[in-house]
PDB file of C-alpha atoms in Angstrom:
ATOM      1  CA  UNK A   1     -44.771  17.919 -41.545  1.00 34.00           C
ATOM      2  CA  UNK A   2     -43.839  21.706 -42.125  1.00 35.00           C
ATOM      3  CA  UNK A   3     -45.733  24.568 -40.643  1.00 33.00           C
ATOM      4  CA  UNK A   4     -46.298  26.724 -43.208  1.00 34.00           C
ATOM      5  CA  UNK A   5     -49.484  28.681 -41.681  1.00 39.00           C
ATOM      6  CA  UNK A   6     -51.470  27.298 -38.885  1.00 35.00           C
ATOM      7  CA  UNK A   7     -54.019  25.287 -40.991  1.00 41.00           C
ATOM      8  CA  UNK A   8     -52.183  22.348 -40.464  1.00 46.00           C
ATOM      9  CA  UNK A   9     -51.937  22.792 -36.551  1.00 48.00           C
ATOM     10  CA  UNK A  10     -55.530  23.255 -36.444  1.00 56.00           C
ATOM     11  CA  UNK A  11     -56.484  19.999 -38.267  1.00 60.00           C
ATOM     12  CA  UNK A  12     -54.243  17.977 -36.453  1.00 62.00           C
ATOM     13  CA  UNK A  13     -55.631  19.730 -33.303  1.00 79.00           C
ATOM     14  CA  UNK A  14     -59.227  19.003 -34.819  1.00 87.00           C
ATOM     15  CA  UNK A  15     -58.652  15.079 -35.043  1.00 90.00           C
ATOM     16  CA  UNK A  16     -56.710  14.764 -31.956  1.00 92.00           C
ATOM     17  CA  UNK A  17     -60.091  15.532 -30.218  1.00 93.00           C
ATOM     18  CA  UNK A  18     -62.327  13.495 -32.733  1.00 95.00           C
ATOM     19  CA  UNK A  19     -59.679  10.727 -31.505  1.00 96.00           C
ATOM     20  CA  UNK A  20     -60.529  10.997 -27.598  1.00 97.00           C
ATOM     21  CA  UNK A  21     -64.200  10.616 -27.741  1.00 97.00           C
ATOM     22  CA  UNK A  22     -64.727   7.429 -25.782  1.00 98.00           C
ATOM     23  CA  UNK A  23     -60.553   7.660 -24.609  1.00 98.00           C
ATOM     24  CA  UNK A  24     -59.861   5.828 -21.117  1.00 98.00           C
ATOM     25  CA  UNK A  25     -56.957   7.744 -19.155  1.00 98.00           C
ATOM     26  CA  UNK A  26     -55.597   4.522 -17.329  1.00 98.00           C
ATOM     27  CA  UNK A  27     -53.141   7.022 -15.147  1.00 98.00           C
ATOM     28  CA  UNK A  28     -54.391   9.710 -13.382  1.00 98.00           C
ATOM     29  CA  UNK A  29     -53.350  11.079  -9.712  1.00 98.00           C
ATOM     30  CA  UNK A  30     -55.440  13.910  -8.577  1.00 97.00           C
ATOM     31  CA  UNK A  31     -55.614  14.833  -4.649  1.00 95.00           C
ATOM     32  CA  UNK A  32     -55.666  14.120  -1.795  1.00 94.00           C
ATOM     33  CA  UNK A  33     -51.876  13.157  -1.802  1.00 93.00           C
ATOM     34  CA  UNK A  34     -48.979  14.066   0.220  1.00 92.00           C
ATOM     35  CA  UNK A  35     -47.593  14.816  -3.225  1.00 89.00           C
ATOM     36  CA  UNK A  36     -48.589  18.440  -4.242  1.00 91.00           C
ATOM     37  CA  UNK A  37     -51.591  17.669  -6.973  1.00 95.00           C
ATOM     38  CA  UNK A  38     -53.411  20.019  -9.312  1.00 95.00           C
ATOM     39  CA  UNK A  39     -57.159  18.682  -9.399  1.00 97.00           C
ATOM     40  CA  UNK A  40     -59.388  16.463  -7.279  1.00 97.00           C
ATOM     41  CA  UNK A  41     -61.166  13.405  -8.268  1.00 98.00           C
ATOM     42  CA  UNK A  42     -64.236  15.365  -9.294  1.00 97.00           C
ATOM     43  CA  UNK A  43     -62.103  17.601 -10.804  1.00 97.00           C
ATOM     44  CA  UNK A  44     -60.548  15.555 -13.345  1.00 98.00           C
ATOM     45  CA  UNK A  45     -63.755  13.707 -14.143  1.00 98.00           C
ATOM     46  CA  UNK A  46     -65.362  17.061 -15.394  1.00 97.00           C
ATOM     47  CA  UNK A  47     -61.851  17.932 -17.571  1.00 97.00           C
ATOM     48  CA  UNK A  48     -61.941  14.202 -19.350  1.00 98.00           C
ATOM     49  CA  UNK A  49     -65.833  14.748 -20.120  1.00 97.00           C
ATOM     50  CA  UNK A  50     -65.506  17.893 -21.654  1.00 96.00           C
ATOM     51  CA  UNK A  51     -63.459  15.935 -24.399  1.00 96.00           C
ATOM     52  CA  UNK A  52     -65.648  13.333 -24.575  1.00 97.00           C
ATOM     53  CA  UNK A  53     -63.633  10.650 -22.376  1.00 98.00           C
ATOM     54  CA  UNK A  54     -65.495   7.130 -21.287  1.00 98.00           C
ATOM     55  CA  UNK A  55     -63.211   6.838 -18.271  1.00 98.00           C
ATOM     56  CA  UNK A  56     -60.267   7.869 -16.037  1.00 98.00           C
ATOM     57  CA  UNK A  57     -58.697   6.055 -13.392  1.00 98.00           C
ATOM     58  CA  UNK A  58     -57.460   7.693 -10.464  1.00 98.00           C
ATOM     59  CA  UNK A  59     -53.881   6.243  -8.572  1.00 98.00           C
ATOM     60  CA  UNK A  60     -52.503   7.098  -5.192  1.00 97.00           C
ATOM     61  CA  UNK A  61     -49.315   6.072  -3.758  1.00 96.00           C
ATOM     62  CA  UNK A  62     -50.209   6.404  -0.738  1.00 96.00           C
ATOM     63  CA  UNK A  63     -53.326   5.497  -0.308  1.00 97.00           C
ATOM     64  CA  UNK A  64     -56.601   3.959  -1.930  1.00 98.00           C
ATOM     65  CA  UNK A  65     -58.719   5.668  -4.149  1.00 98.00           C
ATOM     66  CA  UNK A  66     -61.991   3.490  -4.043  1.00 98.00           C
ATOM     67  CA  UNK A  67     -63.101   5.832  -1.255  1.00 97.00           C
ATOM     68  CA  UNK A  68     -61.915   8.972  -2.772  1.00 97.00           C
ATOM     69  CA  UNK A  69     -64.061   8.039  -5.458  1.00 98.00           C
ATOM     70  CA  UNK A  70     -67.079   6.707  -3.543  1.00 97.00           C
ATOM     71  CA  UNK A  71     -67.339   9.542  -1.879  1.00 97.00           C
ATOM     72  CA  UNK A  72     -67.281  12.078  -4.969  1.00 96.00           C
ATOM     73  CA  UNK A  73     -69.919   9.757  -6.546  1.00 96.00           C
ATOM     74  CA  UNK A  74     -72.064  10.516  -3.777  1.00 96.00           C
ATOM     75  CA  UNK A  75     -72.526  13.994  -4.375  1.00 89.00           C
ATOM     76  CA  UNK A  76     -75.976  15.080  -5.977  1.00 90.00           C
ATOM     77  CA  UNK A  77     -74.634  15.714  -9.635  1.00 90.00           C
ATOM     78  CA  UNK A  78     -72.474  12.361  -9.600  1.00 93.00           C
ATOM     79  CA  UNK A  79     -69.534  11.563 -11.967  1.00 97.00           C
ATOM     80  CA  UNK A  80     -69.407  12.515 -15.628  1.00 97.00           C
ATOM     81  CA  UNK A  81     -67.395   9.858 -16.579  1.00 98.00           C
ATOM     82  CA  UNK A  82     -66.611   6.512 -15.260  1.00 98.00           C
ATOM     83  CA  UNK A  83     -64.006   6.872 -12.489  1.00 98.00           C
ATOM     84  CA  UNK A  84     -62.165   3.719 -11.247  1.00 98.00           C
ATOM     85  CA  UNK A  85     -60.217   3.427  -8.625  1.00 98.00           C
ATOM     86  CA  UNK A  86     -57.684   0.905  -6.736  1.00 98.00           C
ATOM     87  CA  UNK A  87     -54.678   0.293  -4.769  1.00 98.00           C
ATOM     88  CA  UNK A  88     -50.595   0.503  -4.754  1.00 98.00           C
ATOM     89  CA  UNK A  89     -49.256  -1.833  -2.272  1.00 98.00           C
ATOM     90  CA  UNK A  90     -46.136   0.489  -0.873  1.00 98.00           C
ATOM     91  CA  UNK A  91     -45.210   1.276   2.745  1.00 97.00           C
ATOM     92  CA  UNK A  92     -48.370   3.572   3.661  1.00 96.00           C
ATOM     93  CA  UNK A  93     -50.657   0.819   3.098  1.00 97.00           C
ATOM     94  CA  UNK A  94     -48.467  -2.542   4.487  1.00 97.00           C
ATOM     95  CA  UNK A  95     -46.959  -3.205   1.658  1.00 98.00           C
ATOM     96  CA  UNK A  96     -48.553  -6.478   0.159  1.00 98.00           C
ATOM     97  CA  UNK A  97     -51.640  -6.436   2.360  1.00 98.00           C
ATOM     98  CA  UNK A  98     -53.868  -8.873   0.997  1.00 98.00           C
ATOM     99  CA  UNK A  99     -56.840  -7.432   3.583  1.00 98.00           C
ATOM    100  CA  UNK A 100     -56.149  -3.977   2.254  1.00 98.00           C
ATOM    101  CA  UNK A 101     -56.423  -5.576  -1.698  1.00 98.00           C
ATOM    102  CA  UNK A 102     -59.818  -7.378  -0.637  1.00 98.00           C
ATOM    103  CA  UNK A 103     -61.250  -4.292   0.774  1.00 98.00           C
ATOM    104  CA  UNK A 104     -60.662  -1.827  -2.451  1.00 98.00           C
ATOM    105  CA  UNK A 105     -62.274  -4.911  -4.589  1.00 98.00           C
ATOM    106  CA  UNK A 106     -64.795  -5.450  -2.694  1.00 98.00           C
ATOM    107  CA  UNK A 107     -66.063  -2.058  -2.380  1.00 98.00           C
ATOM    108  CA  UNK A 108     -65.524  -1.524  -6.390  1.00 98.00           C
ATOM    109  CA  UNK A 109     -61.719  -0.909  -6.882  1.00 98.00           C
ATOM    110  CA  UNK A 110     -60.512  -1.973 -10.364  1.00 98.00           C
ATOM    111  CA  UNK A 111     -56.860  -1.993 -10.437  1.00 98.00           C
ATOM    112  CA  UNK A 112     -54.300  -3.009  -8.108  1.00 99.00           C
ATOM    113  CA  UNK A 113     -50.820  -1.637  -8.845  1.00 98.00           C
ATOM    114  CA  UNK A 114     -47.671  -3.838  -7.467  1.00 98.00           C
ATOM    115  CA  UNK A 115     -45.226  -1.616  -5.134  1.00 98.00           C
ATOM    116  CA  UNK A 116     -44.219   2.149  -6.562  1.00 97.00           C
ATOM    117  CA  UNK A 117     -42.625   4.595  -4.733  1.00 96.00           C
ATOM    118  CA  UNK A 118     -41.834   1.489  -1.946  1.00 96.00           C
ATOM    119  CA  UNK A 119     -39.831  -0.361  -4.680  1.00 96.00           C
ATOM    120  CA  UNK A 120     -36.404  -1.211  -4.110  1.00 95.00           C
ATOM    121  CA  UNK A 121     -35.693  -0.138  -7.536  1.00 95.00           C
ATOM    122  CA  UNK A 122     -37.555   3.238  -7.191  1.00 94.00           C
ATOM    123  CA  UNK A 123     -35.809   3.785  -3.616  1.00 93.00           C
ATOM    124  CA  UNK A 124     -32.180   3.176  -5.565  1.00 92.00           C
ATOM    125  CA  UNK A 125     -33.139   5.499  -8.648  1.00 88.00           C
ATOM    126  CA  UNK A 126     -35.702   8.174  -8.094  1.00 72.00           C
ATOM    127  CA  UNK A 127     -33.805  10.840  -7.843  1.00 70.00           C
ATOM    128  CA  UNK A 128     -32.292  10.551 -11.226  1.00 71.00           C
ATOM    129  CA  UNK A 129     -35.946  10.310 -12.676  1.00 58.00           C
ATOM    130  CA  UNK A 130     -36.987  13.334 -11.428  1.00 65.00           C
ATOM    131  CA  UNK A 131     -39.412  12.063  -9.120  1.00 68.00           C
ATOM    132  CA  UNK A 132     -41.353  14.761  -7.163  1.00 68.00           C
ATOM    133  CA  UNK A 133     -40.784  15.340  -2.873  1.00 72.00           C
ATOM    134  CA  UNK A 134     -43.559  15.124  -0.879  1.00 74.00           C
ATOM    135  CA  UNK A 135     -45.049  18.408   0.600  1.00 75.00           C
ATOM    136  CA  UNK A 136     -45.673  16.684   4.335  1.00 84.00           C
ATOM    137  CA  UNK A 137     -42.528  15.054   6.412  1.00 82.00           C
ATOM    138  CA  UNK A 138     -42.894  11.244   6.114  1.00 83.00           C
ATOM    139  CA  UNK A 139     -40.548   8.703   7.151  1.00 88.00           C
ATOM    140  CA  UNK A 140     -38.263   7.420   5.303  1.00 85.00           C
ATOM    141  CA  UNK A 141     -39.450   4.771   2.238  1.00 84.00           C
ATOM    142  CA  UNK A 142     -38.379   0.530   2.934  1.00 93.00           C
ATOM    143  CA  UNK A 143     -38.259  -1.498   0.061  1.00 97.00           C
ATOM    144  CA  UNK A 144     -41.298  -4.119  -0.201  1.00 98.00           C
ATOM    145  CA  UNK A 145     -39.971  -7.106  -1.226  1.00 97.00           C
ATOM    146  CA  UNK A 146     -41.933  -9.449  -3.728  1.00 98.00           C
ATOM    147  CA  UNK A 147     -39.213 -11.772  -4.755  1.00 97.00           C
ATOM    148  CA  UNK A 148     -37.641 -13.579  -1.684  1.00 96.00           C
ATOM    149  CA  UNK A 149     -34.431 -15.192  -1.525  1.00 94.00           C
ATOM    150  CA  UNK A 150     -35.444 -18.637  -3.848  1.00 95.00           C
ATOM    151  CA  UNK A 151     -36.305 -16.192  -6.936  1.00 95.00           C
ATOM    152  CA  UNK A 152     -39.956 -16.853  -6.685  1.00 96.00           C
ATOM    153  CA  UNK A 153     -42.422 -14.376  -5.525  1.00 98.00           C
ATOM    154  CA  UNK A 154     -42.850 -14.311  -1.772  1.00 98.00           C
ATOM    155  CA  UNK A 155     -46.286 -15.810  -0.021  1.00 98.00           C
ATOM    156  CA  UNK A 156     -47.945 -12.471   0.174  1.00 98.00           C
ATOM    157  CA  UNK A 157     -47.616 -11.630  -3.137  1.00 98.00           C
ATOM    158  CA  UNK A 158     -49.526 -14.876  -4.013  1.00 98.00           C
ATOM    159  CA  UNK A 159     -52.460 -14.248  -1.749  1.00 98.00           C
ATOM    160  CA  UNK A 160     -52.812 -10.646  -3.413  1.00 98.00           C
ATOM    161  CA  UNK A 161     -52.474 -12.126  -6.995  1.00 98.00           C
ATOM    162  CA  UNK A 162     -55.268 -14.789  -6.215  1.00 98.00           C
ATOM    163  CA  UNK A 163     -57.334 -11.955  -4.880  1.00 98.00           C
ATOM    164  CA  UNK A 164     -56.824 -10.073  -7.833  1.00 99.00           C
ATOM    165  CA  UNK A 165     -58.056 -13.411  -9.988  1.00 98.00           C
ATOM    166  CA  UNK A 166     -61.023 -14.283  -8.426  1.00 98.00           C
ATOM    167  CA  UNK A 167     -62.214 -10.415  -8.698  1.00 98.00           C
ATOM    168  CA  UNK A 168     -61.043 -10.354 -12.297  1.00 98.00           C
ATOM    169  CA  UNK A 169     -59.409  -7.320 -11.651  1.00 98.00           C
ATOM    170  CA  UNK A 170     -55.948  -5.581 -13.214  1.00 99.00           C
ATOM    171  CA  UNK A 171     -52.848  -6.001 -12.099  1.00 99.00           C
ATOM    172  CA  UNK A 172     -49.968  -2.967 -12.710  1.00 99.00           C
ATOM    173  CA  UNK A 173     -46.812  -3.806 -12.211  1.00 98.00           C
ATOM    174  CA  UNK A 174     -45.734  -0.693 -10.940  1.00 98.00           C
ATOM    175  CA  UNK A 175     -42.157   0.551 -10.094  1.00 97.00           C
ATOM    176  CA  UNK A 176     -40.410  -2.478 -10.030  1.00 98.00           C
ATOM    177  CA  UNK A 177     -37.267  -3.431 -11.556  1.00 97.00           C
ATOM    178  CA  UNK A 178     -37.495  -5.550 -15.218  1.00 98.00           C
ATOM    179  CA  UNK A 179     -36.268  -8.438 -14.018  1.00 98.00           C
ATOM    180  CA  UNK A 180     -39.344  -8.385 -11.645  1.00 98.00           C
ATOM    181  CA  UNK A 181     -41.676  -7.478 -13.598  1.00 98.00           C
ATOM    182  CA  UNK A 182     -41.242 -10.369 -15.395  1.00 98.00           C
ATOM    183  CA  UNK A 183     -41.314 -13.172 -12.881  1.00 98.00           C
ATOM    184  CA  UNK A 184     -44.509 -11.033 -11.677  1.00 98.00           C
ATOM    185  CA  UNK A 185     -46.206 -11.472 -15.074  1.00 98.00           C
ATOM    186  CA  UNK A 186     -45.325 -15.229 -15.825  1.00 98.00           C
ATOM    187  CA  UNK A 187     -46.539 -15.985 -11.571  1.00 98.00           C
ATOM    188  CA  UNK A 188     -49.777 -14.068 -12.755  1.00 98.00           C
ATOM    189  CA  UNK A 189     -50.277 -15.871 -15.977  1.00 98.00           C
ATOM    190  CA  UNK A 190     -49.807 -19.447 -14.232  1.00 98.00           C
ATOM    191  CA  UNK A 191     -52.034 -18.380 -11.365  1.00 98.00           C
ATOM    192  CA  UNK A 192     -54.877 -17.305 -14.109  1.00 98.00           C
ATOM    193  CA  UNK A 193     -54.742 -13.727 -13.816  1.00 98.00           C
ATOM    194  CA  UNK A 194     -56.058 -12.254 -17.361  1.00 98.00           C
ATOM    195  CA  UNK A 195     -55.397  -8.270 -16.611  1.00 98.00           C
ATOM    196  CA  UNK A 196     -52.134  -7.364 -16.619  1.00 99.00           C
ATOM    197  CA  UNK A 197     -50.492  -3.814 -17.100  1.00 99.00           C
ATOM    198  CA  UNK A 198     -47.045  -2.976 -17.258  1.00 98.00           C
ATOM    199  CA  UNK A 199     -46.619   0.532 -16.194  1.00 98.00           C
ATOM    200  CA  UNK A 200     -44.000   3.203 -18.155  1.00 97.00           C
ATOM    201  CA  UNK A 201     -41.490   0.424 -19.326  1.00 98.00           C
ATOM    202  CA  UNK A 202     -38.783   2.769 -19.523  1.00 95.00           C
ATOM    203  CA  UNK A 203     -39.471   4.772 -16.736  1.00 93.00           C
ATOM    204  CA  UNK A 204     -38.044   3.102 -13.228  1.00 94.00           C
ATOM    205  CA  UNK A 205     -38.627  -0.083 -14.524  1.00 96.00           C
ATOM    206  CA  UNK A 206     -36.082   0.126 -17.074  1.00 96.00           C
ATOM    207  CA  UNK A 207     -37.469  -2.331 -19.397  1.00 98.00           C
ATOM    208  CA  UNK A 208     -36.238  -2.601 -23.171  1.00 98.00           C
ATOM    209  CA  UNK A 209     -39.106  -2.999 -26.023  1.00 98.00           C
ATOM    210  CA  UNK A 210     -37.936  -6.165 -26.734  1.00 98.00           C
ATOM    211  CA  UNK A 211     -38.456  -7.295 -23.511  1.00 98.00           C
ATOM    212  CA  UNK A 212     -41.768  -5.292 -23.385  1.00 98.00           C
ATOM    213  CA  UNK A 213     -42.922  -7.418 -27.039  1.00 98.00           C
ATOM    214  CA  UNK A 214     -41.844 -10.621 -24.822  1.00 98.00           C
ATOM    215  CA  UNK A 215     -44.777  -9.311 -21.643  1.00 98.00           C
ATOM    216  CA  UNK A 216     -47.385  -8.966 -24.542  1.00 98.00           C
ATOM    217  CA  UNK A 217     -47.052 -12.159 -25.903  1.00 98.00           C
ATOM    218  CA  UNK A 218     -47.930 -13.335 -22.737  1.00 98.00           C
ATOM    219  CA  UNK A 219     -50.864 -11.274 -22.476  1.00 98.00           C
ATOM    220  CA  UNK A 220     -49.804  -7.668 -20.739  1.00 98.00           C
ATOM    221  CA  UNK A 221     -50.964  -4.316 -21.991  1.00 98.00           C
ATOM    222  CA  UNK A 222     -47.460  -1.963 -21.895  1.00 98.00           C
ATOM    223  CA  UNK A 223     -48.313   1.484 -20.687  1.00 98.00           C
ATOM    224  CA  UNK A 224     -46.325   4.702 -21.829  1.00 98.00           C
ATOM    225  CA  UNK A 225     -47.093   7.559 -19.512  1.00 98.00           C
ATOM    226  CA  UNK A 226     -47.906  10.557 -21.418  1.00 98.00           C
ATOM    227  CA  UNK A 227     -46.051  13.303 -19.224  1.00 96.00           C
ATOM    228  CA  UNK A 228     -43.011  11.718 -20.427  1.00 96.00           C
ATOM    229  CA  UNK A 229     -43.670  12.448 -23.843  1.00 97.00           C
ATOM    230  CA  UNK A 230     -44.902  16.030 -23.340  1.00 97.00           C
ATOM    231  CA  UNK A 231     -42.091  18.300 -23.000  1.00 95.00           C
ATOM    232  CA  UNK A 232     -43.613  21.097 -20.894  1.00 96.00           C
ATOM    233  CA  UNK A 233     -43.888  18.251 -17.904  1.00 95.00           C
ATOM    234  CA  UNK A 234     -41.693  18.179 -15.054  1.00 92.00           C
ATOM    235  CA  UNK A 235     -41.539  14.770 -16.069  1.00 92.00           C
ATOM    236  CA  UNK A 236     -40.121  15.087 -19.785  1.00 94.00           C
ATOM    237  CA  UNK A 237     -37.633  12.498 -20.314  1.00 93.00           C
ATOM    238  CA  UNK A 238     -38.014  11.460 -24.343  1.00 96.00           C
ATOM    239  CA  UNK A 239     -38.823  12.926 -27.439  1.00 97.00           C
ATOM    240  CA  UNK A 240     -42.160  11.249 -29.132  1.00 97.00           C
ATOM    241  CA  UNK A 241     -40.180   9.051 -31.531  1.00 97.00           C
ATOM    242  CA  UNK A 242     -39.086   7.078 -28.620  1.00 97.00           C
ATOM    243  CA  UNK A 243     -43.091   6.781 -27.540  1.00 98.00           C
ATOM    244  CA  UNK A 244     -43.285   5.371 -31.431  1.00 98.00           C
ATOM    245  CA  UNK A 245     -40.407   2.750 -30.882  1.00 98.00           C
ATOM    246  CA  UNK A 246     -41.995   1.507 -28.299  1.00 98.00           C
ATOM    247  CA  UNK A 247     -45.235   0.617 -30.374  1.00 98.00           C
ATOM    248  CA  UNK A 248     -43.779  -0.784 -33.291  1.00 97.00           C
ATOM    249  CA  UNK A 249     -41.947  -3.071 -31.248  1.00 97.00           C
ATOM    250  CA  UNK A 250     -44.800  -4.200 -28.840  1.00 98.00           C
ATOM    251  CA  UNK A 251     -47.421  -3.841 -31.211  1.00 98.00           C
ATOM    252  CA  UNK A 252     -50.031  -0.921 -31.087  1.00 98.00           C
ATOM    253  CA  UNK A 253     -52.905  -4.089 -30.279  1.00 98.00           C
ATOM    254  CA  UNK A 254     -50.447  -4.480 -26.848  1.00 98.00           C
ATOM    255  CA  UNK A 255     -49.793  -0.508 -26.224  1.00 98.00           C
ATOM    256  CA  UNK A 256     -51.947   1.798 -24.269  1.00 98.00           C
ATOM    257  CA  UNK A 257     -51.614   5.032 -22.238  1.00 98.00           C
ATOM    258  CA  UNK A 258     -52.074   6.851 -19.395  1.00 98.00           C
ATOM    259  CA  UNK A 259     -51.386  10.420 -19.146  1.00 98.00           C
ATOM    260  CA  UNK A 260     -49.348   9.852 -15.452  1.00 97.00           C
ATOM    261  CA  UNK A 261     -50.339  13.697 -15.036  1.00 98.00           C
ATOM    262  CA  UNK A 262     -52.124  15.678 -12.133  1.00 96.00           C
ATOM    263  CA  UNK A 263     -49.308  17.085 -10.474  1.00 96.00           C
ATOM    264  CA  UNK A 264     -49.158  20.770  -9.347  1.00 94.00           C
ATOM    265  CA  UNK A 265     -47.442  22.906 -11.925  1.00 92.00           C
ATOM    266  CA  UNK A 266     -47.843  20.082 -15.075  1.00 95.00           C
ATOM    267  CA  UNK A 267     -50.008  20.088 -17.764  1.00 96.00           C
ATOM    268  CA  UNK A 268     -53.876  19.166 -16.949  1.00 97.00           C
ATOM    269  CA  UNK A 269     -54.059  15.269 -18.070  1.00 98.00           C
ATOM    270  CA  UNK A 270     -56.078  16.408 -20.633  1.00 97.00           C
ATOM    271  CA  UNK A 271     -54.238  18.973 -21.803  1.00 96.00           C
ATOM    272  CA  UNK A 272     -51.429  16.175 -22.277  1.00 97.00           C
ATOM    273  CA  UNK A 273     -53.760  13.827 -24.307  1.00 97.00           C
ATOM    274  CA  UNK A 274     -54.574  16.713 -27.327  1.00 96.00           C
ATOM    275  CA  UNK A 275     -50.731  16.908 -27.519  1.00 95.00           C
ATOM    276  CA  UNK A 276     -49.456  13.843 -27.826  1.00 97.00           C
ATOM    277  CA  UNK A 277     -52.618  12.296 -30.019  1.00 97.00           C
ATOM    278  CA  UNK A 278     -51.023  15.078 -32.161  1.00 95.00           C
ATOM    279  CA  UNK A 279     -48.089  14.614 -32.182  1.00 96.00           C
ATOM    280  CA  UNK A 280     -48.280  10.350 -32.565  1.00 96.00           C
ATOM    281  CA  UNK A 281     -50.507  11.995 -36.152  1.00 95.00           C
ATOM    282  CA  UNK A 282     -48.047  14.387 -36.987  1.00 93.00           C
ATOM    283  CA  UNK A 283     -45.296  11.410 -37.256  1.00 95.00           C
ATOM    284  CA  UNK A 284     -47.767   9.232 -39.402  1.00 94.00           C
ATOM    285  CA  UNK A 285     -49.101   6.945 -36.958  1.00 96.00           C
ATOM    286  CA  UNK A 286     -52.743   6.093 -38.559  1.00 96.00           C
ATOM    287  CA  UNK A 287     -55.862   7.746 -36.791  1.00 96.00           C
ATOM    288  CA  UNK A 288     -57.331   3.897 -36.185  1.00 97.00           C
ATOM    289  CA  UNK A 289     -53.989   3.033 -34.291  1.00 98.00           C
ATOM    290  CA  UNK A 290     -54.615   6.127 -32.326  1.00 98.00           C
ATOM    291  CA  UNK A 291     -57.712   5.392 -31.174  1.00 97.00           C
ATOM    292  CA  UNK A 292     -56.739   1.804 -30.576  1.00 98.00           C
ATOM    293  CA  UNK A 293     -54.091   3.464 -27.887  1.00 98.00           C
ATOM    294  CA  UNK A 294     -56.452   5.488 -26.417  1.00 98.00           C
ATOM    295  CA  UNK A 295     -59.804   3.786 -26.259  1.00 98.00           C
ATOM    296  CA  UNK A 296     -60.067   0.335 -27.671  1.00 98.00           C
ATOM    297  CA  UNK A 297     -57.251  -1.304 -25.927  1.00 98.00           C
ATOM    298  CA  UNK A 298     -57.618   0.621 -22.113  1.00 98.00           C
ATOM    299  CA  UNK A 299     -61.524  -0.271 -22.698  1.00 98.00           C
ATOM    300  CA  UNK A 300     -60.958  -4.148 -23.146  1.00 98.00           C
ATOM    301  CA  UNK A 301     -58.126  -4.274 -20.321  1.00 98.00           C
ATOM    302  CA  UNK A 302     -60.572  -2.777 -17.776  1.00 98.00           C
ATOM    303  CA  UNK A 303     -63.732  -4.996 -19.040  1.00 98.00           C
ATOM    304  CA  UNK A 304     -66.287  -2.203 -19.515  1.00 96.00           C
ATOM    305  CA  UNK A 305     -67.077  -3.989 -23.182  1.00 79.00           C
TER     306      UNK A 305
END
């Protein structure tokens, strides 16, 4: 599309918001963190309902955020929005700690996200992905192993995914390498887990959309992280076209997203959503495939039919 006056901006800009009422932002990390973040849980719940948003869910990688969002529930105006929480299984937490998994579902956590920032393959490569330092001293990250030395998963990893089953809850694959992520998924599928969520395939994980087309046949949602896509975030790695390879190969019925965002000094989540719903319209992806991305799909993979 050419920009001859700003008419054009404006009705794209128009839709993009018409396309985020009832949106689900499967991605967001607001504070407390040791990582230097932008808004709190609260926070981020009032930006998403000014545009209309059903849900967010709220990440740590260091911590769980079923408290965090307990806790700003409580207060005497509540939540705007639906806010789920969960856990990531790195270092901070023990790793895969099936006690720590059965107290964030039992006390309402949603999600459970497979090792991130304790990942071998995120230990070995974070650096050239631009990862961000944390703003506190902490010692030194140790790879959480999944798959042990037979090429299955290891014991622990079975007693979280049955805990994740039985509370019909989502797994995320996190930051681990392809090769993986895809013994993860096909354990999971056996085992009769029915959520699954690859996270950023070609972020860390390194994963190629053929591969990707390969998880969603078997049932996973593939997640693009939108501060990848948005070029004024620290994060920028890809133009948008890349965003739309991605979906033609998996399928948009497979593809949802997450805006990843929440940092200090990036875009407000938000902020991130209204450009990129743009921009996926300004390169002819149909408004009902849009909305798919953002609502339909991130609604049915967290059950809130």
């Amino acid at each position: 599309m050419v920009w001859h006056n700003m008419q054009p901006i404006r009705e794209i800009s128009e839709r993009a918001m018409e396309l985020l009422q009832g949106a689900v932002d499967l991605h967001v990390h607001p504070g407390p963190s040791p990582f230097p973040r932008r808004l709190t849980v609260r926070e981020a719940a009032l930006r998403a309902a000014e545009l209309g948003f059903r849900a967010i869910v709220v990440k740590s990688h260091h911590h769980s955020t079923v408290s965090d969002v307990l806790v700003a529930a409580s207060c005497p105006a509540g939540l705007p929005v639906a806010v789920l929480g969960g856990v990531a299984l790195n270092n901070q937490i023990g790793g895969l700690n099936p006690y720590a998994v059965e107290l964030a579902l039992k006390l309402g956590g949603r999600v459970v996200w497979f090792p991130t920032i304790s990942a071998a393959k995120h230990i070995r490569v974070h650096t050239r992905f631009k990862f961000p330092r944390s703003a506190v001293q902490l010692r030194p990250a140790e790879p959480v192993q999944v798959i042990g030395s037979d090429g299955r998963l290891v014991a622990e990893a079975y007693e979280v995914l049955t805990l994740i089953r039985d509370h019909d809850a989502v797994l995320a694959t996190g930051h681990l390498d392809a090769p993986e992520v895809d013994i993860l998924i096909r354990e999971a599928v056996a085992l009769g887990v029915r959520r699954i969520l690859v996270n950023h395939p070609n972020f860390v994980v390194e994963a190629e959309p053929t591969l990707c087309r390969r998880w969603a046949e078997l049932g996973a949602y593939i997640e693009h992280s939108l501060c990848m896509y948005d070029d004024r975030s620290s994060f920028y790695h890809w133009p948008l076209n890349m965003l739309v390879k991605y979906i033609r190969a998996v399928g948009p019925e497979r593809t949802v997203l997450g805006s990843d965002l929440g940092q200090a000094d990036n875009p407000l989540p938000t902020e991130s959503y209204l450009r990129i719903v743009a921009g996926l319209l300004d390169l002819g992806i149909p408004a009902a495939t849009v909305q798919r991305l953002v609502a339909q799909n991130p609604v049915a993979l967290l059950g809130l039919e």
